[in-house]
XYZ file of C-alpha atoms in Angstrom:
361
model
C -46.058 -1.615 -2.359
C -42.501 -0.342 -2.296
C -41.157 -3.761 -1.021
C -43.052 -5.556 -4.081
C -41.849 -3.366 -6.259
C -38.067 -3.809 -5.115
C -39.044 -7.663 -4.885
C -40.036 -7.736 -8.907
C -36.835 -5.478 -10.330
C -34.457 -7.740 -8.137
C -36.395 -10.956 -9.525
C -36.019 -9.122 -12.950
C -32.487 -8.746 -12.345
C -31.656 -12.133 -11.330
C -33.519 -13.643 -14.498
C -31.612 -11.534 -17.015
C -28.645 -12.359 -15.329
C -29.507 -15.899 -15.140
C -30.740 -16.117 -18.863
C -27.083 -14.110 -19.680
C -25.061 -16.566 -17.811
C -26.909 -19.851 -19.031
C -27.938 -18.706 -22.941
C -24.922 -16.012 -24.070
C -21.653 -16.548 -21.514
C -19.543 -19.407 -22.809
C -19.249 -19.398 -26.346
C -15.807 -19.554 -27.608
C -17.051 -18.383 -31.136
C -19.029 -16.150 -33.450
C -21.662 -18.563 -34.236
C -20.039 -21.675 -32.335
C -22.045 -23.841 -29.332
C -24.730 -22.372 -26.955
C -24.121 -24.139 -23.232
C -27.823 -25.009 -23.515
C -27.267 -27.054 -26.584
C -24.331 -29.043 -25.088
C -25.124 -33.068 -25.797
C -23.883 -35.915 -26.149
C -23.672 -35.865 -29.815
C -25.264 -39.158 -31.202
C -25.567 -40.289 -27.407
C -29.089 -40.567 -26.064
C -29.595 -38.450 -23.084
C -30.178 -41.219 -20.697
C -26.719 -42.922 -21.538
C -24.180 -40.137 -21.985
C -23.268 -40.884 -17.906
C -22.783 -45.074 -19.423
C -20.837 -43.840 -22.630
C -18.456 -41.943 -20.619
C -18.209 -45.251 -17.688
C -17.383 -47.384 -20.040
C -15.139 -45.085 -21.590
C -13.130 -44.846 -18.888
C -12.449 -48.726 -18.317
C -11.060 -49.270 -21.529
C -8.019 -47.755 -19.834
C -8.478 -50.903 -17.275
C -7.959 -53.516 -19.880
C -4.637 -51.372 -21.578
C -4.170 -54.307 -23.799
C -7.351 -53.998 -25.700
C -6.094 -50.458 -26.389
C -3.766 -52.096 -28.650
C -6.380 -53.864 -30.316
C -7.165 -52.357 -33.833
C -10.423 -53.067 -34.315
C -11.587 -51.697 -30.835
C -9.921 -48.179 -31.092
C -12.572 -46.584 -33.699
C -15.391 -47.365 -31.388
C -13.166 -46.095 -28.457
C -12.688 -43.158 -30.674
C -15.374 -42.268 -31.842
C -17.329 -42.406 -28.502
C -14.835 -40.188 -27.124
C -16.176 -37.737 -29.732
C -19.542 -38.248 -28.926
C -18.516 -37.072 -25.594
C -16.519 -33.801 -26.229
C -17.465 -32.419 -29.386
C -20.323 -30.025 -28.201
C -17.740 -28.870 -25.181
C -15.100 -28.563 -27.496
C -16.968 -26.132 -29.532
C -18.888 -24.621 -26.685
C -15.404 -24.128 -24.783
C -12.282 -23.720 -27.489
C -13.790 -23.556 -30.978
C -14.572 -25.272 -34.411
C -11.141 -26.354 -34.766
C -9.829 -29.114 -32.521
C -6.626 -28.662 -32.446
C -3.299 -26.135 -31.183
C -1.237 -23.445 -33.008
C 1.817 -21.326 -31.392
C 0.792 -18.472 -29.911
C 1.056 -15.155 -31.841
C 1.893 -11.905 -30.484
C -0.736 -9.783 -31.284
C -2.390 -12.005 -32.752
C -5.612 -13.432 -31.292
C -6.280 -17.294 -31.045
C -8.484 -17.151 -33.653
C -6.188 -15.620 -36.412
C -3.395 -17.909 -35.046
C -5.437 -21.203 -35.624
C -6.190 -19.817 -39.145
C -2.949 -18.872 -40.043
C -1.563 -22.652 -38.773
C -3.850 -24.615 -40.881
C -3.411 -22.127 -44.112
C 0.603 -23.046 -43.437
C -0.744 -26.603 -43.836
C -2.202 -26.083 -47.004
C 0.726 -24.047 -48.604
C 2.654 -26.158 -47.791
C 0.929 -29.165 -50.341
C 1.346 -26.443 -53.246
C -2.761 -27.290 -54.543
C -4.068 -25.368 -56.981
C -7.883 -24.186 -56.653
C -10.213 -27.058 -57.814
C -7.625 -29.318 -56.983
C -8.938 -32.421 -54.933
C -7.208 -32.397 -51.521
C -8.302 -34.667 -48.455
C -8.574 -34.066 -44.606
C -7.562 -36.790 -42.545
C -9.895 -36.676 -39.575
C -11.684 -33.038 -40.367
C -13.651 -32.604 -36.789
C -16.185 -30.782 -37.514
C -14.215 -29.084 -39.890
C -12.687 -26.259 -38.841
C -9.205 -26.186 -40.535
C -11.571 -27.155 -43.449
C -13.067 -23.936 -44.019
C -9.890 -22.127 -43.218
C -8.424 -23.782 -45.702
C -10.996 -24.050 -48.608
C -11.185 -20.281 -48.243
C -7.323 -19.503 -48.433
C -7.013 -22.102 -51.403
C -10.111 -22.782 -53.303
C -9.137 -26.184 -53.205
C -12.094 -29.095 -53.030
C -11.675 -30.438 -49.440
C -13.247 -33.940 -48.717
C -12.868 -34.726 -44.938
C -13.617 -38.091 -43.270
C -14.291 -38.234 -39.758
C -15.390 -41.600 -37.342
C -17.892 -39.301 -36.029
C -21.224 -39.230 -37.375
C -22.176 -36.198 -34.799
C -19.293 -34.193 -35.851
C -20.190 -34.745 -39.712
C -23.869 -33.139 -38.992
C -22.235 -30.373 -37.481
C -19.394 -29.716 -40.294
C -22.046 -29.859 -42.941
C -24.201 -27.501 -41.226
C -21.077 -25.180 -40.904
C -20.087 -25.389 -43.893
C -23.215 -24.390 -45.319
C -23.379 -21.523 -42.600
C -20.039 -20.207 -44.126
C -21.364 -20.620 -47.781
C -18.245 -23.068 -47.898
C -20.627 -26.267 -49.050
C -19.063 -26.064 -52.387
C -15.777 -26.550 -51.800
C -15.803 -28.899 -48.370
C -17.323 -32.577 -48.092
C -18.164 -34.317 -45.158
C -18.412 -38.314 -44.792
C -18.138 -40.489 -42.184
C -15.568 -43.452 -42.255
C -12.792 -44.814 -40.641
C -9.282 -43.600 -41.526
C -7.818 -46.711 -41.466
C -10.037 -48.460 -44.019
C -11.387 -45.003 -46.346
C -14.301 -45.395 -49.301
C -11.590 -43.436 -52.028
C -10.162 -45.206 -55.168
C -6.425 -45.331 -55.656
C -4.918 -42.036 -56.797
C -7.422 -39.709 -56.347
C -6.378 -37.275 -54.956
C -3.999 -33.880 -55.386
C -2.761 -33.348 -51.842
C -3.863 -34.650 -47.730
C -3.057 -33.238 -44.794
C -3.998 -34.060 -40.846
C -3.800 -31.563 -38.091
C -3.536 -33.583 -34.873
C -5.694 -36.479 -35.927
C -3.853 -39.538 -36.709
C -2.581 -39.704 -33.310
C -6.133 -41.514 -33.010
C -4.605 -44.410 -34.945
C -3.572 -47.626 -32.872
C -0.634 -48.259 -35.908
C 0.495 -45.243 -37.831
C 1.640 -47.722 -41.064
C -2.234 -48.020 -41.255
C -3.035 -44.594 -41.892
C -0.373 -43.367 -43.711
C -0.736 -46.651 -45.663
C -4.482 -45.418 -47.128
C -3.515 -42.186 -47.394
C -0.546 -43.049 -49.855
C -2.581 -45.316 -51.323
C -5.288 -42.307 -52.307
C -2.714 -39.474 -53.265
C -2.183 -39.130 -57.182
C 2.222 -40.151 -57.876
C 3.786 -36.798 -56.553
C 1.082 -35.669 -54.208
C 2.104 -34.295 -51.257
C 0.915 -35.005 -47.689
C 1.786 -32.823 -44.564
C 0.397 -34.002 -40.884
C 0.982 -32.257 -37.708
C 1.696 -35.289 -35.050
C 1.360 -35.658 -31.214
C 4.690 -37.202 -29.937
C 6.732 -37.033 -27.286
C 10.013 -35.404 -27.628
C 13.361 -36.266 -27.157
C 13.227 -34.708 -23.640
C 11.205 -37.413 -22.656
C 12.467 -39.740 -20.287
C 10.188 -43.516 -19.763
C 12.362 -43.718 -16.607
C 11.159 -40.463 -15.037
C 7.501 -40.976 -12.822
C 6.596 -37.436 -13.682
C 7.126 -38.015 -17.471
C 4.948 -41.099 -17.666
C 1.816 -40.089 -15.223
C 1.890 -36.945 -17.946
C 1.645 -38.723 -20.912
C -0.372 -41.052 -19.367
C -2.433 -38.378 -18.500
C -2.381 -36.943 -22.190
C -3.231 -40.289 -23.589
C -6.541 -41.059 -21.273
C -7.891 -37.559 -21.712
C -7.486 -37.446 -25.357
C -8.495 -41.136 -26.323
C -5.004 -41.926 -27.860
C -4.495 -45.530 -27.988
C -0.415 -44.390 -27.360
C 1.562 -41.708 -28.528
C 4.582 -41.992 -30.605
C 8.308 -40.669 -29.876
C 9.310 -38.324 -32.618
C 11.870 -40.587 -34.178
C 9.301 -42.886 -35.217
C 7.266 -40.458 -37.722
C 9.810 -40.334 -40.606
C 10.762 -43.965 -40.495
C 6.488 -45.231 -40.761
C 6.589 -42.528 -43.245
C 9.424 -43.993 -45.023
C 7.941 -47.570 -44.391
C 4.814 -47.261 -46.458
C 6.895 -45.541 -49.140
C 6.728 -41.940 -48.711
C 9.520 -39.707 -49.844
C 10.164 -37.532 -46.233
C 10.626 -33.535 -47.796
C 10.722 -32.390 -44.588
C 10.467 -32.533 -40.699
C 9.759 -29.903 -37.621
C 8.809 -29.529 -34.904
C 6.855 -26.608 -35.104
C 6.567 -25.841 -31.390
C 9.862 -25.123 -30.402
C 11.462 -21.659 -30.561
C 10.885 -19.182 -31.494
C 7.489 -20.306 -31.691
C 5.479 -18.712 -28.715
C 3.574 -21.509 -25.874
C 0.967 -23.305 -27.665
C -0.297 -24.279 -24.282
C -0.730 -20.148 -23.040
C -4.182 -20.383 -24.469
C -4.734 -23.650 -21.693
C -3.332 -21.483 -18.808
C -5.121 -18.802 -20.043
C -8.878 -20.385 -19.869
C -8.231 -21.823 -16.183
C -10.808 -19.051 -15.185
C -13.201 -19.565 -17.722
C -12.868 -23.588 -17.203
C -14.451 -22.648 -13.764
C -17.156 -20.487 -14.999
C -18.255 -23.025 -17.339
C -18.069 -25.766 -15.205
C -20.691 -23.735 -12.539
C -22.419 -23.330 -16.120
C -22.421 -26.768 -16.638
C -23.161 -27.980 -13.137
C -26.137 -25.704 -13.309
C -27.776 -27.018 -16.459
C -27.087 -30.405 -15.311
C -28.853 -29.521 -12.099
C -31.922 -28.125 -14.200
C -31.914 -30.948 -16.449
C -30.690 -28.968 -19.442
C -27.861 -30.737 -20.177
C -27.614 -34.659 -19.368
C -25.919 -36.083 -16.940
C -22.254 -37.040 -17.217
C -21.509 -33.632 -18.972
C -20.063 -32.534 -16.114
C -17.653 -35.661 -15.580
C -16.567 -34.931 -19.499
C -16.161 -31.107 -18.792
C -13.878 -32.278 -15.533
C -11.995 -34.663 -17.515
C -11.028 -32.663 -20.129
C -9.943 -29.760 -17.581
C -7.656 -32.507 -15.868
C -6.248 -33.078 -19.403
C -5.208 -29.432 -19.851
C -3.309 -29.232 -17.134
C -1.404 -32.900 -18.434
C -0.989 -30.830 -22.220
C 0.347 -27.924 -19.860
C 2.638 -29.776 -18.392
C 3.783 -31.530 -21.450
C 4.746 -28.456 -22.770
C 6.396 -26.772 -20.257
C 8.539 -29.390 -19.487
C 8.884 -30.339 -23.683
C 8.242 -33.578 -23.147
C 5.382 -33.602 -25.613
C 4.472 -31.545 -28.854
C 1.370 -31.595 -30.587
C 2.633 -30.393 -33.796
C 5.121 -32.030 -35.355
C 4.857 -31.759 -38.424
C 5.964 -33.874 -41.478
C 5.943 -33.124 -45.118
C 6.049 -36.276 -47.268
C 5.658 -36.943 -51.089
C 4.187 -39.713 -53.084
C 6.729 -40.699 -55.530
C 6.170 -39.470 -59.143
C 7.059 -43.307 -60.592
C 4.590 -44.947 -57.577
C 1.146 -46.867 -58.205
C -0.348 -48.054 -55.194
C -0.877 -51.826 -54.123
């Protein structure tokens, strides 16, 4: 009797802890991604494992890379891929900010993308746009600190269910639209808008004319546009093997057609017809590590990816997950290094104006 007894409360024990480390452990936010929901966003179960084979040999034919009208499909599969992990693992904004002493991650992602808004001097009910919103994240951040209108596009019809059901969650639904479209071709009329800004999102774009193009050719005459850019830096050398397996690295794990050096930003900028205010990078010192929060989760990257393995196993989660969650862990350590040898910055940021005396083409 004693020895059932013992067998039930250790059979008890090992379900709560079971039901703990599959249902609660894992979730990066206040209401952000269970593990048991992870997906593959608009991906049927039965192909996420395909999606993410075939998403990998686009990297075998490089030159198609460079072909426009394949990137938004490379994109936006990519997406389809990471966006439950992303939220699951890091959060509902999908992108960096320098670390903060005593400051948590949280607060420090907030207080990045409410410097992005600032910094487009909007007014509240003033029309502003978010180039490539996510599932909107900096949105909400920034709605809230401005009482701005923010319309966000995204490729990503997944990640435009999810921002609309977030934004409703945050009683933000007001103030923040969601519609899926391609940046490089977007549904607005000429002028229409008061400000734009894109936190680590054009990088996406084969040409960087093109985006900046549309999104000149949507501000109202002395709008302002800010973007925070992945480039590599001026430490970067195309001669050095370490350098280029790194960026290399950064570019197949992130679904970046190429990244750009940071001398090229201002001068596209300039190209379309933006007036350049202003140029950082907002990385360097005395700006803490951005890429402390990667080193950081190196021990929760294994607990998840047990997690992961697990559900996988049980038939929770579909198959392939578990090649996305190792890919993107590969890809951290690539960002890592970027940063600690400076090679690479994810936040360069550029503050541009449409001139007062402009009318778009």
């Amino acid at each position: 009797m004693d020895s059932l007894a013992a067998l039930f409360c250790t059979a008890v024990v090992v379900a709560g802890g079971l039901y703990w480390f599959v249902c609660i452990l894992g979730s990066a936010e206040q209401k952000g991604k269970r593990a048991v929901d992870l997906s593959g966003g608009s991906i049927s179960r039965e192909k996420v494992e395909d999606k993410y084979k075939q998403y990998w040999s686009f990297f075998r034919r490089p030159k198609e890379i460079e072909t426009a009208e394949k990137v938004p499909v490379f994109v936006d599969t990519f997406y389809n891929l990471v966006t439950d992990i992303y939220e699951w693992g890091w959060g509902q904004s999908f992108h960096f900010s320098p670390s903060i002493p005593g400051k948590s991650h949280k607060d420090a992602t907030r207080l990045h993308e409410e410097m992005a808004v600032d910094l487009l001097q909007v007014n509240p009910g003033d029309r502003i746009l978010d180039v490539g919103c996510g599932v909107g994240g900096p949105m909400r951040a920034i709605a809230a600190h401005s009482r701005a209108k923010v319309v966000g596009i995204t490729i990503n019809e997944y990640q435009v269910k999810r921002a609309r059901m977030h934004n409703k969650k945050a009683g933000l639904d007001s103030l923040c639209e969601v519609m899926c479209g391609n940046f490089l071709q977007m549904p607005f009329p000429e002028n229409s808008f008061d400000g734009a800004y894109s936190i680590e999102a054009t990088c996406h774009a084969p040409k960087l004319e093109e985006v900046y193009s549309e999104i000149y050719r949507v501000l109202k005459p002395g709008a302002l546009y800010v973007s925070y850019e992945w480039v590599t830096t001026d430490l970067y050398k195309g001669e050095d093997p370490e350098h280029v397996e790194i960026i290399q690295g950064i570019e197949r794990g992130d679904a970046l057609p190429g990244l750009r050096s940071y001398d090229q930003i201002a001068e596209i900028a300039k190209k379309v017809g933006f007036e350049v205010l202003k140029e950082k990078d907002l990385a360097k010192p005395p700006a803490k590590p951005w890429w402390q929060r990667l080193k950081m989760g190196r021990i929760a990257y294994w607990r998840n990816h047990i997690l992961v393995t697990i559900l996988t196993w049980l038939g929770i989660a579909p198959k392939g997950v578990v090649d996305v969650h190792e890919m993107l862990f590969k890809t951290a350590d690539y960002l890592t290094r970027g940063g600690e040898t400076g090679i690479f910055t994810p936040m360069h940021m550029i503050l541009c104006r449409k001139p007062e005396s402009s009318s778009s083409s």
